[in-house]
mmCIF file of C-alpha atoms and ligand atoms in Angstrom:
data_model
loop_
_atom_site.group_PDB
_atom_site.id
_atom_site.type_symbol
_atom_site.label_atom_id
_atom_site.label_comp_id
_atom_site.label_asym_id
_atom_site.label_seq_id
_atom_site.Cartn_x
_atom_site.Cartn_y
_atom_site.Cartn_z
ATOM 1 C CA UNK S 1 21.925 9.921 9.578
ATOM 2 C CA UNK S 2 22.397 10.747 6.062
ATOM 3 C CA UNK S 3 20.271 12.193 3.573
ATOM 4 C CA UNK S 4 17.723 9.621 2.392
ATOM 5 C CA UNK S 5 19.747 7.416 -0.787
ATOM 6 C CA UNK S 6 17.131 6.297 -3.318
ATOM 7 C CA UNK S 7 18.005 4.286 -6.088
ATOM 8 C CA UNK S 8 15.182 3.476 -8.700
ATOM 9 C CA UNK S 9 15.282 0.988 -11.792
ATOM 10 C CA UNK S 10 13.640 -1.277 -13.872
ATOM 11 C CA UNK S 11 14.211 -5.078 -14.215
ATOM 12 C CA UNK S 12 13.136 -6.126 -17.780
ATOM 13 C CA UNK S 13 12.775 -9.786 -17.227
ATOM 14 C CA UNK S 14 13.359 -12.195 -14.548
ATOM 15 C CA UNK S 15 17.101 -11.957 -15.804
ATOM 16 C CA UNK S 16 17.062 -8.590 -14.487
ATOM 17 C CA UNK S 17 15.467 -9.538 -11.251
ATOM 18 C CA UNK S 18 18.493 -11.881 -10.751
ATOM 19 C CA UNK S 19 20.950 -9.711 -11.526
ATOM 20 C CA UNK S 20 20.013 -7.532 -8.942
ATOM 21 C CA UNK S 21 19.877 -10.342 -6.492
ATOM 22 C CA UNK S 22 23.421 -11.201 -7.162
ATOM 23 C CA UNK S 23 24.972 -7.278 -6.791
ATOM 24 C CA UNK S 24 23.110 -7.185 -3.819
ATOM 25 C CA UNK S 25 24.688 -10.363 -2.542
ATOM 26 C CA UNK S 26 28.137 -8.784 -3.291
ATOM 27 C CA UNK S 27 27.101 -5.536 -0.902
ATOM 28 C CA UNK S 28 25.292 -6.713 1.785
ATOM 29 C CA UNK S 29 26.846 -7.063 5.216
ATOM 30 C CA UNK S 30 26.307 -8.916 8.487
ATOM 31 C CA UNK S 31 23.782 -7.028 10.882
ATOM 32 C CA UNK S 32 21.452 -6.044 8.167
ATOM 33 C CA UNK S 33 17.558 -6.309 7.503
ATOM 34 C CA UNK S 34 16.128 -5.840 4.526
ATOM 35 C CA UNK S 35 12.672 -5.517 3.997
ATOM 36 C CA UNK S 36 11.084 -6.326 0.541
ATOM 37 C CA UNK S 37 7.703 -4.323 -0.123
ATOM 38 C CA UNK S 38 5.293 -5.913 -3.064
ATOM 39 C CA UNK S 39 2.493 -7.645 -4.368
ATOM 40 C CA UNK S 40 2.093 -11.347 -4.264
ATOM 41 C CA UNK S 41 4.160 -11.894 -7.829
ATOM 42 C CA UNK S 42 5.997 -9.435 -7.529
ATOM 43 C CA UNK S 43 9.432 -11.253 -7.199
ATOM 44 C CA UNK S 44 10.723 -10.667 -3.948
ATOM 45 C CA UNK S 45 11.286 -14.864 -3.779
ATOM 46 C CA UNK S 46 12.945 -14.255 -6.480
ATOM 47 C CA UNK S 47 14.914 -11.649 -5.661
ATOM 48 C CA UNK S 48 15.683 -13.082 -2.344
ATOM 49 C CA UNK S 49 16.457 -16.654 -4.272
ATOM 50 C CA UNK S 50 19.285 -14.834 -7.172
ATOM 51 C CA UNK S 51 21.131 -13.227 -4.112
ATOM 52 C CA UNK S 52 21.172 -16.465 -1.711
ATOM 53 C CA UNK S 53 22.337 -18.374 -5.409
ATOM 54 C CA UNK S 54 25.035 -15.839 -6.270
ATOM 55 C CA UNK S 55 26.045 -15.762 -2.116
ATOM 56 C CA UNK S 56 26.688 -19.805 -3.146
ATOM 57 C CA UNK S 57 23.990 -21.194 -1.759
ATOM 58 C CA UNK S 58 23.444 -24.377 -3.903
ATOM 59 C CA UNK S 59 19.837 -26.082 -2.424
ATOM 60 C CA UNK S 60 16.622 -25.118 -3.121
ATOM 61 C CA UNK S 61 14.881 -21.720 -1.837
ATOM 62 C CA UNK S 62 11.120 -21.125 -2.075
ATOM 63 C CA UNK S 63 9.048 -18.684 0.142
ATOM 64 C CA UNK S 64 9.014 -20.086 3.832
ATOM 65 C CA UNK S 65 5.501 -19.589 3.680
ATOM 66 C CA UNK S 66 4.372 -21.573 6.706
ATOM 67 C CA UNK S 67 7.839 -21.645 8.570
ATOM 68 C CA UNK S 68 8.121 -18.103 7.917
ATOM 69 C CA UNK S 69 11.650 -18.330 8.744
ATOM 70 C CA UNK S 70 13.930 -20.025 6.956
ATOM 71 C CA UNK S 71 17.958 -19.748 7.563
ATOM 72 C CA UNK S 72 20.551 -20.388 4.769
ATOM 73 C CA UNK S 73 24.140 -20.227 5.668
ATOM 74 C CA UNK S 74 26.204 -18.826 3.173
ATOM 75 C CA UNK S 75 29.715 -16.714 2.475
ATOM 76 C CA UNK S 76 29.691 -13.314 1.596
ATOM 77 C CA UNK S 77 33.521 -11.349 1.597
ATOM 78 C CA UNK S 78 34.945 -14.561 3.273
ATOM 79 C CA UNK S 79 32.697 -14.656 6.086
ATOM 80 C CA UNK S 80 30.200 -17.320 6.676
ATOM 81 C CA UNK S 81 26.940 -15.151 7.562
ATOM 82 C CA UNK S 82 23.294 -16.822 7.978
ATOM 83 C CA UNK S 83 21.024 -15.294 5.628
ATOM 84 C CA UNK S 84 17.532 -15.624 7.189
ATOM 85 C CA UNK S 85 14.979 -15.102 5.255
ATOM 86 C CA UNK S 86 11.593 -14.385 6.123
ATOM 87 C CA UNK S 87 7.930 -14.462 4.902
ATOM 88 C CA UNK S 88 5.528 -13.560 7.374
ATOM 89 C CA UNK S 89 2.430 -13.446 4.925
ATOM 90 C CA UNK S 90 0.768 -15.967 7.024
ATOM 91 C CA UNK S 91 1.317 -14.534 10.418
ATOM 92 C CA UNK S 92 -1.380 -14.172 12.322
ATOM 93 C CA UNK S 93 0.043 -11.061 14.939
ATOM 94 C CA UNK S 94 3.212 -9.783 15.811
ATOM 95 C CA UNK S 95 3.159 -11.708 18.844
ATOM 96 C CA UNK S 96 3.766 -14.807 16.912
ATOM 97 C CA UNK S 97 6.897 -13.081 15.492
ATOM 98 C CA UNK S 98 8.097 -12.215 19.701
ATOM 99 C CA UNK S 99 6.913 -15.808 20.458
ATOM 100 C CA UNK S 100 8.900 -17.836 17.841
ATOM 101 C CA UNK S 101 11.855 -15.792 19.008
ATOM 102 C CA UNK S 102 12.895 -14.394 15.624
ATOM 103 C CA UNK S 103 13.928 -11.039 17.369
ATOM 104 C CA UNK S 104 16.830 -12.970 17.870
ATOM 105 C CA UNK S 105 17.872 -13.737 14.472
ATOM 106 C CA UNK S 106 18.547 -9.875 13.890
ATOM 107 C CA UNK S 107 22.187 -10.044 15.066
ATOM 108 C CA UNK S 108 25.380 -9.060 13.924
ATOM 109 C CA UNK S 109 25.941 -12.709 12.670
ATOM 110 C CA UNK S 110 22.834 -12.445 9.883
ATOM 111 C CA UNK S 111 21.183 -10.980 7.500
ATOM 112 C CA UNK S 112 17.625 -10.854 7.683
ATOM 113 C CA UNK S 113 15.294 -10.516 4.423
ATOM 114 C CA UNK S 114 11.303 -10.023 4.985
ATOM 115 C CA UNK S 115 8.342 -10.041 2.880
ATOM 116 C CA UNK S 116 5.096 -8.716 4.192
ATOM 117 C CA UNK S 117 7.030 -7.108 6.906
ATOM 118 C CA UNK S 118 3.631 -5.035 7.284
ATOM 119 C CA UNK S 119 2.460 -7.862 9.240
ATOM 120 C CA UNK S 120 5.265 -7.500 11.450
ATOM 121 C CA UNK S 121 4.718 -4.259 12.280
ATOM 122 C CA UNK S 122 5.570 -2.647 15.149
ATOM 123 C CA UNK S 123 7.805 -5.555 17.021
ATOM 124 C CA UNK S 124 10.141 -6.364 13.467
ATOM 125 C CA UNK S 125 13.610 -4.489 14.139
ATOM 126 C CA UNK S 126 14.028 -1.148 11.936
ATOM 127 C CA UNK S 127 15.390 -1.807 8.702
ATOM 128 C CA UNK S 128 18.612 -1.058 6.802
ATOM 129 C CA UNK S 129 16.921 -0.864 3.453
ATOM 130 C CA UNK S 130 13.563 -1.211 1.979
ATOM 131 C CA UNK S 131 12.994 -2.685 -1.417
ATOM 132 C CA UNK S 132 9.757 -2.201 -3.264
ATOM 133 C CA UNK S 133 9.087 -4.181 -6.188
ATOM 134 C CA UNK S 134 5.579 -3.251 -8.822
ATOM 135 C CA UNK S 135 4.788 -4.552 -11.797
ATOM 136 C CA UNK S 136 5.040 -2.614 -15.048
ATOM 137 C CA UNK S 137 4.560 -3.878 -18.376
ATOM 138 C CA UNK S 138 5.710 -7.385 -18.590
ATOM 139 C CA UNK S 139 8.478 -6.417 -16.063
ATOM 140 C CA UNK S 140 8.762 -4.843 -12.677
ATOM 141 C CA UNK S 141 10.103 -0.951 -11.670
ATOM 142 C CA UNK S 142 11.954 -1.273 -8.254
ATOM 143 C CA UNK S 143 12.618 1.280 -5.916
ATOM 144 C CA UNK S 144 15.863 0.240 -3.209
ATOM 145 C CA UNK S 145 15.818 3.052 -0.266
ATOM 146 C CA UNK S 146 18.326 3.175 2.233
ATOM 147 C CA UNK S 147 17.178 4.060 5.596
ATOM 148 C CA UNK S 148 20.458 3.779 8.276
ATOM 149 C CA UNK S 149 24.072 4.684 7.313
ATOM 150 C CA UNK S 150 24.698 1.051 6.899
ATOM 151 C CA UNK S 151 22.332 0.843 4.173
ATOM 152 C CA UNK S 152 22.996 4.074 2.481
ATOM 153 C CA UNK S 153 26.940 2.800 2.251
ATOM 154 C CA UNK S 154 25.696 -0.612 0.814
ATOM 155 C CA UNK S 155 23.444 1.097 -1.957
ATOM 156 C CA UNK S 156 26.425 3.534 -2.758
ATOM 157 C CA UNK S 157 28.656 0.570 -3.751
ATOM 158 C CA UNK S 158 25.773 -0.961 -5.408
ATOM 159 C CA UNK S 159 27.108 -1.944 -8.981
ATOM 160 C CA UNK S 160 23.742 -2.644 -10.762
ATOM 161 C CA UNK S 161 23.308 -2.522 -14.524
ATOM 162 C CA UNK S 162 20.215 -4.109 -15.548
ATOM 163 C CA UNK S 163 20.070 -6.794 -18.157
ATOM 164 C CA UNK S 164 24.011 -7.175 -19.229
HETATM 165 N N1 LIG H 1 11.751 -8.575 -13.628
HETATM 166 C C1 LIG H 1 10.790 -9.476 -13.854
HETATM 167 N N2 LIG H 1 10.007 -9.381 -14.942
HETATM 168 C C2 LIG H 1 9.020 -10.287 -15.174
HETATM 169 N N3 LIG H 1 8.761 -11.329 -14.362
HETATM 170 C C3 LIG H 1 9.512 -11.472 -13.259
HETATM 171 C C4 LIG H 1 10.566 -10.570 -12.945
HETATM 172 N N4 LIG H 1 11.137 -10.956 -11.793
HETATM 173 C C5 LIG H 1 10.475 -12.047 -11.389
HETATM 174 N N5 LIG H 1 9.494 -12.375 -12.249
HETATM 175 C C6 LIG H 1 8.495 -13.450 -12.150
HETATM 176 O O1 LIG H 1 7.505 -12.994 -11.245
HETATM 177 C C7 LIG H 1 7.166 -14.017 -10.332
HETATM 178 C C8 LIG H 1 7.571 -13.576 -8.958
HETATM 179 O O2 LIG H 1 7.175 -14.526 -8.031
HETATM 180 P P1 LIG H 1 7.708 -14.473 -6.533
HETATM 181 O O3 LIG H 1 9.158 -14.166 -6.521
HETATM 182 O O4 LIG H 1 7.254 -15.709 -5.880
HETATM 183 O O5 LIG H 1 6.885 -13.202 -5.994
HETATM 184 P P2 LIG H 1 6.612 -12.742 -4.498
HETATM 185 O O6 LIG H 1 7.590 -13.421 -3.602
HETATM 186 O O7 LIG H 1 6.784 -11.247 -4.533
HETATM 187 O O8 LIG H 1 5.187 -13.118 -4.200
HETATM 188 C C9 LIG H 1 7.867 -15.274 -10.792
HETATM 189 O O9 LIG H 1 6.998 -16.004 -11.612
HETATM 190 C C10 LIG H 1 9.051 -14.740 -11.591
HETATM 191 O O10 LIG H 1 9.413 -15.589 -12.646
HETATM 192 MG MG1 LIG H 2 7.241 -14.605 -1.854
#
């Protein structure tokens, strides 16, 4: 694999926290997970809600907190691709996560997004990138780290400049 690709920034505003949804949206690919690392507030709903939006998505998205999967079907580079995204806060054990048969949903057909994947540890599938999001001042510092080829390629054609 190749050498680790971090990529560190800060998003000012909310602004910024949807502008990074949306480049993320225009990089992502089918067969990806991406887990999202941060404290309750943080804004991975809301990073996970600017890149669903700028994918086209039209409907409402909030945190699937008691469904803790939720699948939007969207179209990213002319394919249609189901974006699942996940919040397994609430989870009680990882069994819960092999019993509701979301191993399933990581396919070459989706894109999976998790918050709290810590809670899915050790039966979630490896991830393509982790995203961790803190809060600093009145905005948040995030850190995107690729951890498979697939992700390092999708952070290299990244085009991110924060609050244009
Ligand atoms: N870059 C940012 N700077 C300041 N506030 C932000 C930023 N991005 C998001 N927010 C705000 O932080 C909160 C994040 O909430 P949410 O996305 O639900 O967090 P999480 O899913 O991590 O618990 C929202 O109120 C949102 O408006
Ligand atoms: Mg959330």
């Amino acid at each position: 694999m190749s050498p680790d690709y971090i990529h560190h920034t800060h998003l000012q505003d909310e602004a910024g926290t949807t502008a990074l949804g949306a480049a993320l949206a225009h990089v992502l690919e089918p067969g990806m997970a991406i887990y999202l690392h941060g404290d309750l507030g943080a804004g991975k709903t809301a990073l996970t809600r600017a890149l669903l939006h700028a994918a086209g998505y039209e409907g409402r998205v909030k945190s699937p907190t008691y469904t803790l999967a939720e699948p939007y079907p969207v179209k990213l580079a002319d394919r249609m691709v189901t974006v699942i995204h996940f919040d397994l806060y609430r989870m009680a054990s990882p069994e819960e996560f092999l019993e509701a048969g979301f191993r399933e949903h990581f396919n070459e057909n989706s894109i999976c997004i998790i918050e709290w994947p810590e809670k899915g540890e050790p039966v979630l599938p490896a991830p393509d990138i982790h995203i961790s999001l803190t809060v600093a001042g009145h905005g948040r510092d995030v850190e995107l780290r690729a951890l498979s080829d697939k992700g390092h390629q999708c952070l290299a054609r990244l085009k991110f400049a924060p609050n244009l």
